[in-house]
Amino acid sequence: MKQKTLRSATDLASAGLIDATEVPAISEVAKKYAVAISPQLQEILDRPGIKQQFVPSVAELYNSPSDQQDPIGDNANSPLKGIIHRYPDRCLLQPVRVCPVYCRFCFRRETVGPGNAALTQTELEACYKYIAEHPAIWEVILSGGDPLILKPQQLANIIMTLDQIEHVEIIRIHSRVPILDSARIDTAMLQALTQRRPIYIVLHINHAAEFSDAAIAAIEQLANNGIVLLGQTVLLKGINDNAATLGQLMRTMVKHRIKPYYLHQADLAAGTSHFRTTIAAGQKLMAALRGNYSGLCQPQYMLDIPGGAGKSPLGPTYITETEQGYVVNDYNGVAHNYNDTV
Ligand SMILES: *Cc1c(COP(=O)(O)O)cnc(C)c1O
Ligand code: SF4
């Protein structure tokens, strides 16, 4: 395995991932948005759908008129450092803003990157106090950055402290670590993750090619230890925006005990317009999934509404109301009348 995480334009040029002539422009990109291609990721970089997700491109220097600095309104919903609280029954706790690898379409690209210190103990305690003082918070979602980049002991402390808050019943963790930095899922990490139940982990996976042997082994450990695994995928132009690729991804998840949860419409993050599909294209893909793949393989297609209003499903919808009742479309697109009068 190659040893070094690639972080700069010169690293990328030495590894043959960009042309030497591109170094100045890619340095500009790397100055704005963090780059990291871990050794494990380097091993699978030549598989389909991987390079475009992680190797920076000059297209990131272009800002489309719809781009936003804070695309999902995190700032508007942050009552204190480390907490984003948008819905009454659940909030995000962001203990760290570092990731093992940096996605070129990241929705938090303005705020994540190496060198961002984790929350201090004092800051964490303020977050616990906030959660304890809001009894409606039923679920705490550890997000980031990537929470599984913390040392197992740090993570264990966070989980055990949250566990002591009586109204917090569910702890959920959003991560790419098991798939792309799998060695972190070691005995100590498994111990940290199994000291209370339930723990849900939502794995961010955009292409079936991300399932390396190491990733599969880590997922197996998590599932065997009773952690519930869900999958979230960002719909990305040129990477997974066709029915066969998306269907294969969903099947691969299900085969490895990961239930597809959300398919995200790509957010309006700065310098990422080259990754965005139309919503009509996303709806068509969802219809193709529904028609050709098991119900287990169906995520919900979601939009995080710009500005911080929260997430909404984007359909497609199968039902329309008429004067006589309803018209329901089947998976072949054939319309059927349905009347619910009792
Ligand atoms: C996405 C998000 C959640 C989780 O939403 P679910 O629909 O429960 O997955 C919670 N809080 C914030 C601030 C979010 O952005
Ligand atoms: S793992 Fe998540 S937070 Fe980290 S770079 Fe990718 S999209 Fe952004």
Coordinates of N, CA and C in Angstrom, one line a residue, residues 131 137-140 162-163 165-171 196:
I131 N -28.1 20.1 24.9 CA -28.9 18.9 24.6 C -29.7 18.5 25.9
I137 N -35.2 16.7 22.4 CA -34.2 16.1 21.5 C -34.1 14.6 21.9
W138 N -34.7 13.8 20.9 CA -34.8 12.4 21.1 C -33.6 11.7 20.4
E139 N -33.0 12.4 19.5 CA -31.9 11.8 18.7 C -30.8 12.8 18.5
V140 N -29.5 12.3 18.7 CA -28.4 13.1 18.5 C -27.6 12.5 17.3
L162 N -23.6 11.2 26.2 CA -25.0 11.4 25.6 C -25.9 10.4 26.2
D163 N -25.4 9.2 26.4 CA -26.2 8.1 27.0 C -26.8 8.4 28.3
I165 N -27.9 11.3 29.2 CA -29.0 12.2 29.1 C -30.3 11.4 28.8
E166 N -31.2 11.4 29.7 CA -32.3 10.5 29.6 C -33.2 10.5 28.4
H167 N -33.4 11.8 27.9 CA -34.3 11.9 26.7 C -33.6 11.5 25.4
V168 N -32.3 11.4 25.4 CA -31.6 11.0 24.1 C -31.6 9.5 24.0
E169 N -32.5 9.0 23.1 CA -32.7 7.6 23.0 C -31.9 7.0 21.8
I170 N -31.7 7.8 20.8 CA -31.0 7.3 19.6 C -29.7 8.1 19.3
I171 N -28.6 7.4 19.1 CA -27.4 8.1 18.6 C -27.1 7.6 17.2
R196 N -23.4 1.0 24.0 CA -24.8 1.3 24.2 C -25.5 1.0 23.0

